[in-house]
Short mmCIF file of N, CA and C in Angstrom, two decimals:
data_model
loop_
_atom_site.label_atom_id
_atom_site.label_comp_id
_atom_site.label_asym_id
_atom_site.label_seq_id
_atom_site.Cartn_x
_atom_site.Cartn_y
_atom_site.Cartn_z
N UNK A 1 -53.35 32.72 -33.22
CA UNK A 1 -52.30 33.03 -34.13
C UNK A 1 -50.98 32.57 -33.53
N UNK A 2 -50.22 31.32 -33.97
CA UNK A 2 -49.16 30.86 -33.94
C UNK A 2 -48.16 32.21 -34.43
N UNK A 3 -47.33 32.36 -33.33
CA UNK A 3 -46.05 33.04 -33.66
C UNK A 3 -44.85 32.21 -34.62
N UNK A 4 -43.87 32.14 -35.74
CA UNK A 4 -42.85 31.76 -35.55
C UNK A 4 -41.80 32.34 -35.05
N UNK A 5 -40.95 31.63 -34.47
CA UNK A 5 -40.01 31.44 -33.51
C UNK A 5 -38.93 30.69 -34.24
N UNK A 6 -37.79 31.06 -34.46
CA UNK A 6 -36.65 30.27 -34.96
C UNK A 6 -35.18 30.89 -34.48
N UNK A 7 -34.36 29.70 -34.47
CA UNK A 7 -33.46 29.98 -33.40
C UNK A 7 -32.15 29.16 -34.14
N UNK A 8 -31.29 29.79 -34.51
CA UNK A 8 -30.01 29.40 -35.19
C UNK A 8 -28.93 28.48 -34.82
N UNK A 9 -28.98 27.25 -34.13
CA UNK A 9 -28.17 26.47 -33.35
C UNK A 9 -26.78 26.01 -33.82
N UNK A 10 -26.83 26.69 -35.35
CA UNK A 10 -25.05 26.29 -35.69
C UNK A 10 -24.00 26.50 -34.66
N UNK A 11 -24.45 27.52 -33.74
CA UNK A 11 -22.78 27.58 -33.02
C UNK A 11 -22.83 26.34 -31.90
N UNK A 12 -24.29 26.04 -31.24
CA UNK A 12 -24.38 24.97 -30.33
C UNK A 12 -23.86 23.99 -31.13
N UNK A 13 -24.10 23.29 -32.44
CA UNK A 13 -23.57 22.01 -32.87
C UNK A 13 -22.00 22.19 -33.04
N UNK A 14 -22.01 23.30 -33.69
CA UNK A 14 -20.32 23.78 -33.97
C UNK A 14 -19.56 23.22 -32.35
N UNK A 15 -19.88 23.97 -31.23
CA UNK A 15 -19.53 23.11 -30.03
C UNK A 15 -19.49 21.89 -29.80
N UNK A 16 -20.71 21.38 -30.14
CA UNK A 16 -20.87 19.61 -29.71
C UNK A 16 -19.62 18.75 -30.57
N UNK A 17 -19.73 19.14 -31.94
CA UNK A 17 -18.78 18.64 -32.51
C UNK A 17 -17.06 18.91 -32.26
N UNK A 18 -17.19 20.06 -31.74
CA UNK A 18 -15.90 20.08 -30.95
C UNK A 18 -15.45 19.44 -29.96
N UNK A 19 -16.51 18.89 -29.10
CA UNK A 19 -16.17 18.23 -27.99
C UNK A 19 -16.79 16.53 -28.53
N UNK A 20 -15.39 16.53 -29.35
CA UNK A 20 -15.61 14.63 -29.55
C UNK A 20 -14.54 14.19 -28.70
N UNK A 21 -14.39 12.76 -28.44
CA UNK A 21 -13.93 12.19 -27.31
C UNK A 21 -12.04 13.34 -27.33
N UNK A 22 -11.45 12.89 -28.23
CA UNK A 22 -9.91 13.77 -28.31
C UNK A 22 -10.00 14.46 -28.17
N UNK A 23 -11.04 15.92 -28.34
CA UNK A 23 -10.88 17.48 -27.63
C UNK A 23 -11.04 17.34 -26.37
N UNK A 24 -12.35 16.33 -26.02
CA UNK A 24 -13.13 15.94 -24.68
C UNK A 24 -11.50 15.89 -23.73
N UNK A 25 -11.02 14.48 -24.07
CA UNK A 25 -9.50 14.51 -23.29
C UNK A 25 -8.70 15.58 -23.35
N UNK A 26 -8.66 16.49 -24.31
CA UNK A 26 -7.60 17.78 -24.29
C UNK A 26 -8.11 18.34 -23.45
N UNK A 27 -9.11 18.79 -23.58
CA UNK A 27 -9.95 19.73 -22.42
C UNK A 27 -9.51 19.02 -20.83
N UNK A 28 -9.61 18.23 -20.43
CA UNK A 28 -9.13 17.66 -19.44
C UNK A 28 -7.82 17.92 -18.97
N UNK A 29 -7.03 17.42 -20.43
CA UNK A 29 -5.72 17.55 -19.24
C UNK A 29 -5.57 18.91 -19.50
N UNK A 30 -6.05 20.11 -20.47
CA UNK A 30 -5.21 21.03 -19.94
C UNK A 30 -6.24 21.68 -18.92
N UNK A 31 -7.18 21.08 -17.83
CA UNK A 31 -7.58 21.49 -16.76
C UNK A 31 -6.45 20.87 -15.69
N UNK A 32 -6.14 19.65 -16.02
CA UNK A 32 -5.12 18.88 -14.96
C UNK A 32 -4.12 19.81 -15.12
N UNK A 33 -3.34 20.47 -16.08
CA UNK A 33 -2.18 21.33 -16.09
C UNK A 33 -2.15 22.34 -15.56
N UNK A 34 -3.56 22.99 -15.57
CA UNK A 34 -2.93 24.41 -15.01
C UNK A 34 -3.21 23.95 -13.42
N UNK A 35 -4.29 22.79 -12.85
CA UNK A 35 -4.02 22.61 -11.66
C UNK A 35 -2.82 22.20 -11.01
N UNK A 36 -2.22 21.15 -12.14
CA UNK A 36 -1.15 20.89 -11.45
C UNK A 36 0.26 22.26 -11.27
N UNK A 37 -0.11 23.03 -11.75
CA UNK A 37 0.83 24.33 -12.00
C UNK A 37 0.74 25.01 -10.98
N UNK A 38 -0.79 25.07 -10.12
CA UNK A 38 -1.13 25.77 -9.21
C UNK A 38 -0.73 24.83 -7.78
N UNK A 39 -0.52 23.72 -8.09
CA UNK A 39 -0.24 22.80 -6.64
C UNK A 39 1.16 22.77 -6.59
N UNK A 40 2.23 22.82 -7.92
CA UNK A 40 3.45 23.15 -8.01
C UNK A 40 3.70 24.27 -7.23
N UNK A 41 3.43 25.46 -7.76
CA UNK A 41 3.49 26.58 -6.62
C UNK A 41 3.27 26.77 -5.55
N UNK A 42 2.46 25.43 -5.14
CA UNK A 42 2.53 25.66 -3.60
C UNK A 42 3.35 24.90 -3.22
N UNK A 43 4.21 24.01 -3.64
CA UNK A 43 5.22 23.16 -3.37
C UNK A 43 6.58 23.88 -3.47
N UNK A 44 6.54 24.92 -4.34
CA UNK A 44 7.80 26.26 -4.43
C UNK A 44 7.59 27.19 -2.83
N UNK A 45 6.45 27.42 -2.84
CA UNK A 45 6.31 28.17 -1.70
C UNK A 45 6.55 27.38 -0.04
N UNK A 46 6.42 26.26 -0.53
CA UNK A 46 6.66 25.73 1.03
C UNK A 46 8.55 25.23 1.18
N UNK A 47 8.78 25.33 -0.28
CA UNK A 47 10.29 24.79 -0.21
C UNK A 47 11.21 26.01 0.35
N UNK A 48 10.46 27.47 -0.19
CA UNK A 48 11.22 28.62 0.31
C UNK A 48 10.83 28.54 1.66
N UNK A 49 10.24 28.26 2.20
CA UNK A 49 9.75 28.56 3.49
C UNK A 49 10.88 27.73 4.45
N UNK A 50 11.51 26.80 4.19
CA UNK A 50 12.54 25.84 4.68
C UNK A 50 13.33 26.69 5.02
N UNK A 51 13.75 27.55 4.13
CA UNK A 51 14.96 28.57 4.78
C UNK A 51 16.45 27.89 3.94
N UNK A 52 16.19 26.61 3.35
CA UNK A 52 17.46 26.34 2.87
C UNK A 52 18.23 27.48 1.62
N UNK A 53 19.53 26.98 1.33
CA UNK A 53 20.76 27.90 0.80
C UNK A 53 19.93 27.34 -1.07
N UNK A 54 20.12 28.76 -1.34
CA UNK A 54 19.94 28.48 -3.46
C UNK A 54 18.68 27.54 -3.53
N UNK A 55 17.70 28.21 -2.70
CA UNK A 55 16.09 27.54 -3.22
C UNK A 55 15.73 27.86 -4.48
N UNK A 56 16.36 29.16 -5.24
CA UNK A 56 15.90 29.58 -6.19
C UNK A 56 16.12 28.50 -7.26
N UNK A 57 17.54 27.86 -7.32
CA UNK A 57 17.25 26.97 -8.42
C UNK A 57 17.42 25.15 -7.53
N UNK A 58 16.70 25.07 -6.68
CA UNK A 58 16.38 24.10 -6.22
C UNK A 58 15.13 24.32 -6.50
N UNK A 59 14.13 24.59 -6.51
CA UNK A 59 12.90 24.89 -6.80
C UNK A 59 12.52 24.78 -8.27
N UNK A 60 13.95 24.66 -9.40
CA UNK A 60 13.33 24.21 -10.96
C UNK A 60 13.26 22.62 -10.71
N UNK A 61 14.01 21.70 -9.44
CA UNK A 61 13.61 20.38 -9.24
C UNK A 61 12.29 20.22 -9.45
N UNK A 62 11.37 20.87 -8.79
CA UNK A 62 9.99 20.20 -8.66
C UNK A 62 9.40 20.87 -9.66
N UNK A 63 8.57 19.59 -10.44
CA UNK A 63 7.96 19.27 -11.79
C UNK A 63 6.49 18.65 -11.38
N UNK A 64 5.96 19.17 -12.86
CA UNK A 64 4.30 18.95 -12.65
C UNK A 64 4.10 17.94 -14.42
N UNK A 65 3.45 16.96 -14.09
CA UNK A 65 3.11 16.81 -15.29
C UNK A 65 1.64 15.77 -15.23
N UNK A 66 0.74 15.89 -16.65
CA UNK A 66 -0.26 15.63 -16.56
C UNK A 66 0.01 13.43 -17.16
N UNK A 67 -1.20 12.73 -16.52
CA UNK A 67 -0.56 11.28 -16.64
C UNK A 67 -1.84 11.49 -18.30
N UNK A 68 -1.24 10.61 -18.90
CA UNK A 68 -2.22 10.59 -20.03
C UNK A 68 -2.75 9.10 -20.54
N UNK A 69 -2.44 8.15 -19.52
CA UNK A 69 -3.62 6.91 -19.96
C UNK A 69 -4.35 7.00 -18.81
N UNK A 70 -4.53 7.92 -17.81
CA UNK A 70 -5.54 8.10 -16.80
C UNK A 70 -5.62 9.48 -16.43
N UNK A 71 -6.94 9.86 -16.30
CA UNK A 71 -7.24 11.21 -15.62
C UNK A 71 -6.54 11.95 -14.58
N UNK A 72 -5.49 12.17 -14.92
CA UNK A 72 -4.84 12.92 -13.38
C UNK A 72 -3.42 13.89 -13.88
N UNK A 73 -2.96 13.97 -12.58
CA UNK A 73 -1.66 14.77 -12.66
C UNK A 73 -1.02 14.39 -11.61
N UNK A 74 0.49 14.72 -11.74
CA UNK A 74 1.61 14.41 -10.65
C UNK A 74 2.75 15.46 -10.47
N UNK A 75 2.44 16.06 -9.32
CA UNK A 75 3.88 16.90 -9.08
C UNK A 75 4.96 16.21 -7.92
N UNK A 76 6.22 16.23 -8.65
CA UNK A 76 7.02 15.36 -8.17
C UNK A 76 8.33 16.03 -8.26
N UNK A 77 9.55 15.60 -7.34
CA UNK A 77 10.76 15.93 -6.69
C UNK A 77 11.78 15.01 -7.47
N UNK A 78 11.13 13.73 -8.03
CA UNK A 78 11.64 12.83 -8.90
C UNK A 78 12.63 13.22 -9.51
N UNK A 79 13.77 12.12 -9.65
CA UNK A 79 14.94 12.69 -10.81
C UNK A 79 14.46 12.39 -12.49
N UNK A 80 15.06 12.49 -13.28
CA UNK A 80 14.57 11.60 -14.89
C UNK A 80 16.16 12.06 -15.31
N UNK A 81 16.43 11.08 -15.92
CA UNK A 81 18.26 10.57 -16.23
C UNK A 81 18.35 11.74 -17.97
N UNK A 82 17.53 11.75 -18.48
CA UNK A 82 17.97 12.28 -19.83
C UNK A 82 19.02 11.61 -20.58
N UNK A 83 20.18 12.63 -21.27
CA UNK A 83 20.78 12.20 -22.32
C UNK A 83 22.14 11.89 -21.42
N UNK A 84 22.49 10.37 -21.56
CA UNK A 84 23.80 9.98 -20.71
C UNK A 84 25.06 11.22 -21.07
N UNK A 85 24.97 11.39 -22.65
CA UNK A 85 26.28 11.93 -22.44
C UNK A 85 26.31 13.59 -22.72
N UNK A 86 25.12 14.00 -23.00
CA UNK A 86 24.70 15.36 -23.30
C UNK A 86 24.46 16.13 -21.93
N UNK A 87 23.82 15.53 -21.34
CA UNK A 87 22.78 15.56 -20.14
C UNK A 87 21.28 16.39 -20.60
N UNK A 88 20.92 16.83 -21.76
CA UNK A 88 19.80 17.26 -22.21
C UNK A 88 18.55 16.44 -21.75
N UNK A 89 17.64 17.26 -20.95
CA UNK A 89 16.28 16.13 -20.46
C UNK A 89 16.34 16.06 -19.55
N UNK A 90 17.90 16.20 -18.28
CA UNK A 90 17.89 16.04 -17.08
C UNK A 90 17.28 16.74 -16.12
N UNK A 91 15.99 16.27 -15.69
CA UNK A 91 15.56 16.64 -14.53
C UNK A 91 15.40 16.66 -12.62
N UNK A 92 15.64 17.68 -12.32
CA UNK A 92 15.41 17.30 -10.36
C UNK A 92 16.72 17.05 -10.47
N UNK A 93 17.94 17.21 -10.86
CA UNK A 93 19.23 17.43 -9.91
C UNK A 93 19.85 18.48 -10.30
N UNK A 94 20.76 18.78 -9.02
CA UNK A 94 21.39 20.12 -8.41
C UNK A 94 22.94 19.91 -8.91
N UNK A 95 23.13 20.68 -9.79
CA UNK A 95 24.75 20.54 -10.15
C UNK A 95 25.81 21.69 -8.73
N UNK A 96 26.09 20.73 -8.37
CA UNK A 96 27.12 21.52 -6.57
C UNK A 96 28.28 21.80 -6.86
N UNK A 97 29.18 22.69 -6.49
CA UNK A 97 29.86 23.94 -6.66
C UNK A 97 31.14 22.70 -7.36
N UNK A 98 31.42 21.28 -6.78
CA UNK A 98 32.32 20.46 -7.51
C UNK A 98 31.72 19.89 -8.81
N UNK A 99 30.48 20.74 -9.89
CA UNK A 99 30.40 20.45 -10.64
C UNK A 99 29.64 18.92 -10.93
N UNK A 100 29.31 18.44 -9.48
CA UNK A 100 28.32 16.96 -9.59
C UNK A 100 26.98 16.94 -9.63
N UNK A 101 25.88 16.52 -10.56
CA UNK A 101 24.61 16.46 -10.51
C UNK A 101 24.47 15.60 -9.34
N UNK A 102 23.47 15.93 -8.33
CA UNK A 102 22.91 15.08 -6.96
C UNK A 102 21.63 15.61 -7.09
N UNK A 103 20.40 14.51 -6.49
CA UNK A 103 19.16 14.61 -6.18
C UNK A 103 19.20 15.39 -5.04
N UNK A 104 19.27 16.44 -4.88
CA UNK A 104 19.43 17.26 -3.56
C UNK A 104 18.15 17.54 -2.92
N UNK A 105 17.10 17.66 -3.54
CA UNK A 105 15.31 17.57 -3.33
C UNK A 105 15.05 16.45 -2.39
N UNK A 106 15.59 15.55 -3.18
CA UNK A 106 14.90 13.93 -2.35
C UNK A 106 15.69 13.69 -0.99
N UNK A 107 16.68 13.88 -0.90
CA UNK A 107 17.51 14.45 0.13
C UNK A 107 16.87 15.10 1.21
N UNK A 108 16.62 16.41 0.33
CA UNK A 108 15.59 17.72 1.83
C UNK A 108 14.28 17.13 2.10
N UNK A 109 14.10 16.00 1.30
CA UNK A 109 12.56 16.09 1.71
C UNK A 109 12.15 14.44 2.89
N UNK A 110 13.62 13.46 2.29
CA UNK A 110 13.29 12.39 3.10
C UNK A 110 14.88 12.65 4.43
N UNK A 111 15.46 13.46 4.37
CA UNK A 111 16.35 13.38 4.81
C UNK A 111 17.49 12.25 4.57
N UNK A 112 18.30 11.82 5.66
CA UNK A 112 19.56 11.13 5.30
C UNK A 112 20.23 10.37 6.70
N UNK A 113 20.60 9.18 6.57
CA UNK A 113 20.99 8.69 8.29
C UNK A 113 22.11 9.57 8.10
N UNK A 114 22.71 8.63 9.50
CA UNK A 114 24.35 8.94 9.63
C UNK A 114 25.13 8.59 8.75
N UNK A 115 26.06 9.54 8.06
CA UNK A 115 26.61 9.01 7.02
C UNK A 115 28.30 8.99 7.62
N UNK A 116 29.03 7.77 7.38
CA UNK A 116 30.40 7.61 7.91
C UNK A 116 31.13 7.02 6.96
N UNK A 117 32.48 7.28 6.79
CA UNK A 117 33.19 6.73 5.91
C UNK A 117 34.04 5.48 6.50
N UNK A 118 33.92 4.43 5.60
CA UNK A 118 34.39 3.23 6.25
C UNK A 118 34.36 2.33 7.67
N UNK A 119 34.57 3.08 8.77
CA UNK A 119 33.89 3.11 9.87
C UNK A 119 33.35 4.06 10.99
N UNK A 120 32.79 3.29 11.78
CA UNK A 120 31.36 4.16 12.14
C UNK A 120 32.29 5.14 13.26
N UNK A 121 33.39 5.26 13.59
CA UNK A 121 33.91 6.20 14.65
C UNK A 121 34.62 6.84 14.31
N UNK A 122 35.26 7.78 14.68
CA UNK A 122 36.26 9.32 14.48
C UNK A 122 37.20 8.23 14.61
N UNK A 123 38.50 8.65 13.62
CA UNK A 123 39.58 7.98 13.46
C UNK A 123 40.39 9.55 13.39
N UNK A 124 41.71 9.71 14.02
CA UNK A 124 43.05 10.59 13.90
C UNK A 124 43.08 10.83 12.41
N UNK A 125 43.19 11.93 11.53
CA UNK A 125 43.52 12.13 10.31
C UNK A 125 45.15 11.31 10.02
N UNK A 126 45.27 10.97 9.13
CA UNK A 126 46.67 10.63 8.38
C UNK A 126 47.19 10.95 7.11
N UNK A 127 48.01 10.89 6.86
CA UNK A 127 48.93 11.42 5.67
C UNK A 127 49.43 10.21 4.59
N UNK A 128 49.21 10.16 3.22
CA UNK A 128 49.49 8.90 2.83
C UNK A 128 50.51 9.32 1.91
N UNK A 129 51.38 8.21 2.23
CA UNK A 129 52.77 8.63 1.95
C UNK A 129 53.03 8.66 0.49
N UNK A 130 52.16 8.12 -0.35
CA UNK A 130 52.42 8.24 -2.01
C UNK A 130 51.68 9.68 -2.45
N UNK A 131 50.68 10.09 -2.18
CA UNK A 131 50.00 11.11 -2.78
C UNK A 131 50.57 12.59 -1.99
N UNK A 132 50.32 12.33 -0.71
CA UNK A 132 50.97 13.41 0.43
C UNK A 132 49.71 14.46 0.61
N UNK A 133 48.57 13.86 -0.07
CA UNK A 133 46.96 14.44 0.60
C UNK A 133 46.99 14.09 2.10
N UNK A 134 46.24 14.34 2.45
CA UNK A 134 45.41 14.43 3.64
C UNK A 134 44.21 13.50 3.66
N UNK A 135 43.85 12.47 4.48
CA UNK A 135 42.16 11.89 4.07
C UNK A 135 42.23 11.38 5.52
N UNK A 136 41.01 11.39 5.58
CA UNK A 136 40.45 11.50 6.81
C UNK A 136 38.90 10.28 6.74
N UNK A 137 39.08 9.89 7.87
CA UNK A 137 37.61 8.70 8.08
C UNK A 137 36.95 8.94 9.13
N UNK A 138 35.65 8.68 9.52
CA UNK A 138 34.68 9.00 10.41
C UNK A 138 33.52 9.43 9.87
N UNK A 139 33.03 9.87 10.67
CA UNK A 139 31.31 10.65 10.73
C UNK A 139 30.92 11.76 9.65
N UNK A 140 30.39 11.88 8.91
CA UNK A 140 30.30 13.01 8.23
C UNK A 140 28.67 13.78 8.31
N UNK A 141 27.88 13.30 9.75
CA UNK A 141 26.65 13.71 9.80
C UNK A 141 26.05 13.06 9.11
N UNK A 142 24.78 13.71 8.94
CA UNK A 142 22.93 13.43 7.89
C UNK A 142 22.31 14.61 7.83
N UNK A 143 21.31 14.45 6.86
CA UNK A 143 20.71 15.51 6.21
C UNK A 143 19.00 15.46 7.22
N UNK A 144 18.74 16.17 7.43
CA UNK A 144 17.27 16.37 8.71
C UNK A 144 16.26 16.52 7.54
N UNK A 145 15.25 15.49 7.69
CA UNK A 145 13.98 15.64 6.52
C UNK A 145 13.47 17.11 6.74
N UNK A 146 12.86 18.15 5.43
CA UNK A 146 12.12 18.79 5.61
C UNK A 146 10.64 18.62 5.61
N UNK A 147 10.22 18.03 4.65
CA UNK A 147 9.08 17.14 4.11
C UNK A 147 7.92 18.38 3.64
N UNK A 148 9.13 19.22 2.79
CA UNK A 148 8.17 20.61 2.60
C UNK A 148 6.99 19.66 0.98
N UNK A 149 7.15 18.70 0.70
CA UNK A 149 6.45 17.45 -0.26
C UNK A 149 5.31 17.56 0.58
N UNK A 150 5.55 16.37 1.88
CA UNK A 150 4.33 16.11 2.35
C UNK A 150 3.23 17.04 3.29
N UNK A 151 3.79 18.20 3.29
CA UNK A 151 3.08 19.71 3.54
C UNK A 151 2.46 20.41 2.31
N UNK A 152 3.00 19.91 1.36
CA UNK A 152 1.77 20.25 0.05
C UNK A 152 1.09 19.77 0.03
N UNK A 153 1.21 18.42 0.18
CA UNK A 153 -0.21 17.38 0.06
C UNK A 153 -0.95 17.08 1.05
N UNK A 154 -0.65 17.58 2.13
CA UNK A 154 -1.29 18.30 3.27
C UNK A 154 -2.69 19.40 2.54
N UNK A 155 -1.90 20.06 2.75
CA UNK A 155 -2.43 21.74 2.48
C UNK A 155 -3.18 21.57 0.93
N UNK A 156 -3.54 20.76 -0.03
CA UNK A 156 -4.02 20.29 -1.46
C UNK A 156 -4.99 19.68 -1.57
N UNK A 157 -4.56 18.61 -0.61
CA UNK A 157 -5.63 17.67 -0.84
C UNK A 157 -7.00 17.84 -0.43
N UNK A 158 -7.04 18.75 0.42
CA UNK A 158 -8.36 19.32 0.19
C UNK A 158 -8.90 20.20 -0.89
N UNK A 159 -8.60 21.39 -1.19
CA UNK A 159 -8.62 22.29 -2.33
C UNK A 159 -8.46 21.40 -3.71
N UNK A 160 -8.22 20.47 -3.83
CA UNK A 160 -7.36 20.20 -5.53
C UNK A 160 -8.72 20.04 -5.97
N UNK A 161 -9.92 19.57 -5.15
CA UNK A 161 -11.39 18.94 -6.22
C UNK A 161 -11.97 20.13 -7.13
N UNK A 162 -11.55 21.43 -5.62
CA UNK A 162 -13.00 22.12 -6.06
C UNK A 162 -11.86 23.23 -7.18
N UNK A 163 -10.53 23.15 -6.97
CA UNK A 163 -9.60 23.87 -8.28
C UNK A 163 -9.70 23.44 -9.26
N UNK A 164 -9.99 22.12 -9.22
CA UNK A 164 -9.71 21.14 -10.58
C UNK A 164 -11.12 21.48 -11.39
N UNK A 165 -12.48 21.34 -10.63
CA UNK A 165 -13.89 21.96 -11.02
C UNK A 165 -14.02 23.06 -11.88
N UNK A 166 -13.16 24.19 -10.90
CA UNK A 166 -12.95 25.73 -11.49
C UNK A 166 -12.16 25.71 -12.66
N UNK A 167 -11.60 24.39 -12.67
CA UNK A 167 -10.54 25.22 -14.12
C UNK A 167 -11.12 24.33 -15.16
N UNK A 168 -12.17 23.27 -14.99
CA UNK A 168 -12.44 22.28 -16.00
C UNK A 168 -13.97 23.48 -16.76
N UNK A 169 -13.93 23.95 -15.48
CA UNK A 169 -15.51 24.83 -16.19
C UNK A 169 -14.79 26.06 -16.53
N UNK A 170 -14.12 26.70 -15.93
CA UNK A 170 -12.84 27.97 -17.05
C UNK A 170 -12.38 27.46 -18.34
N UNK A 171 -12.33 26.01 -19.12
CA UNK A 171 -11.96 25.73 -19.94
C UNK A 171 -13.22 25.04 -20.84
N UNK A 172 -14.22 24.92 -20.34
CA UNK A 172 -15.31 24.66 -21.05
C UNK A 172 -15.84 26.18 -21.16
N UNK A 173 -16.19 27.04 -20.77
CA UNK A 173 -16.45 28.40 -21.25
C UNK A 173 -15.43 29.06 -22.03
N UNK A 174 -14.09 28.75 -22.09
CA UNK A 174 -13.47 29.41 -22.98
C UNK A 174 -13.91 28.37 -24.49
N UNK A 175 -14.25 27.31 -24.13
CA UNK A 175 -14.20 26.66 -25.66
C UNK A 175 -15.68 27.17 -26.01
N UNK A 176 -16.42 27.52 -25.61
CA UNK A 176 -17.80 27.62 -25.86
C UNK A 176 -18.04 29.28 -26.35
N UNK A 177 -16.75 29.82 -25.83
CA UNK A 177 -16.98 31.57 -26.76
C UNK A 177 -16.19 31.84 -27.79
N UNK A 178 -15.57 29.94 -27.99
CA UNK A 178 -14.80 30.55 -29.16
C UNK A 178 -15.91 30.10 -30.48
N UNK A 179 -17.17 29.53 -30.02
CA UNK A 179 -18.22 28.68 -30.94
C UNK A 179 -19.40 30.05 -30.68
N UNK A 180 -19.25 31.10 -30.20
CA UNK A 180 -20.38 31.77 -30.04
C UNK A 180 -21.30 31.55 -28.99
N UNK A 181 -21.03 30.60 -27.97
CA UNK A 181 -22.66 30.26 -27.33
C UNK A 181 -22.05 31.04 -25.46
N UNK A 182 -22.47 32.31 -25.58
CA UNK A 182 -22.33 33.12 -24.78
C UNK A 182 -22.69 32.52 -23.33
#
């Protein structure tokens, strides 16, 4: 005596058909996003660790974003120019107490030579007789790399495979209980 046996596979196809090539890629990058969100934060955490002045909003510099004609992601210190005269869009610079946007990130992270004005030695301050300022020439120091960048990608590049794994299969089980297939 043959048993029947029958088994309702609408929610399995309901899935398959969800995952056509364009969900297939959504599903991807938003696994690349939340990794790259999680490698961002460790790039916040190593920037506080520097000890430098107003990390709090030096730290909205560094940006994560997913590449979308290839499988990946990029967190970066990078500037992006935005709107010339709005400044809307402007990303990665530090507006400083004289009110000037500067890449101050790329700065801490590659450092800076000797920086001198006009020439390379201490010159006597002088007084210029039309304005009656003060200006002064010489040495004005450099900025000491931190390279709190290449200490993320240190400390990542091992971990990013098996994060990137965990969140591609966290996002294939969430799509699969929204189709029923437990």
């Amino acid at each position: 005596m043959a048993k029947d046996l029958s088994y309702d596979d609408s929610n399995l196809q309901g899935l398959f058909r969800r995952l056509d090539p364009k969900e297939r890629s959504k599903m991807f990058r938003k696994s690349f996003r939340r990794t790259a969100n999680k490698v961002k934060k460790m790039a916040k955490r190593n920037l506080m660790l520097t000890g430098l002045h107003n990390v709090g909003q030096l730290s909205k510099g560094i940006r994560s974003m997913t590449l979308r004609e290839v499988a990946g992601f990029r967190v970066t210190i990078r500037t992006k120019k935005g709107n010339i005269v709005t400044g809307n869009g402007r990303k990665g610079f530090h507006t400083n107490r004289l009110n000037k946007n500067l890449p101050i990130l790329i700065w801490m992270e590659e450092g800076t030579e000797d920086r001198n004005t006009k020439k390379p030695h201490r010159v006597p301050t002088y007084s210029t007789p039309l304005t009656g300022r003060w200006a002064t020439t010489g040495y004005r120091g450099f900025v000491r790399p931190y390279n709190f960048m290449d200490k993320t990608y240190r400390e990542s590049r091992g971990p990013v495979n098996q994060m990137l794994q965990d969140e591609i299969r966290k996002t294939m089980t969430e799509i699969a209980k929204q189709y029923g297939c437990d």
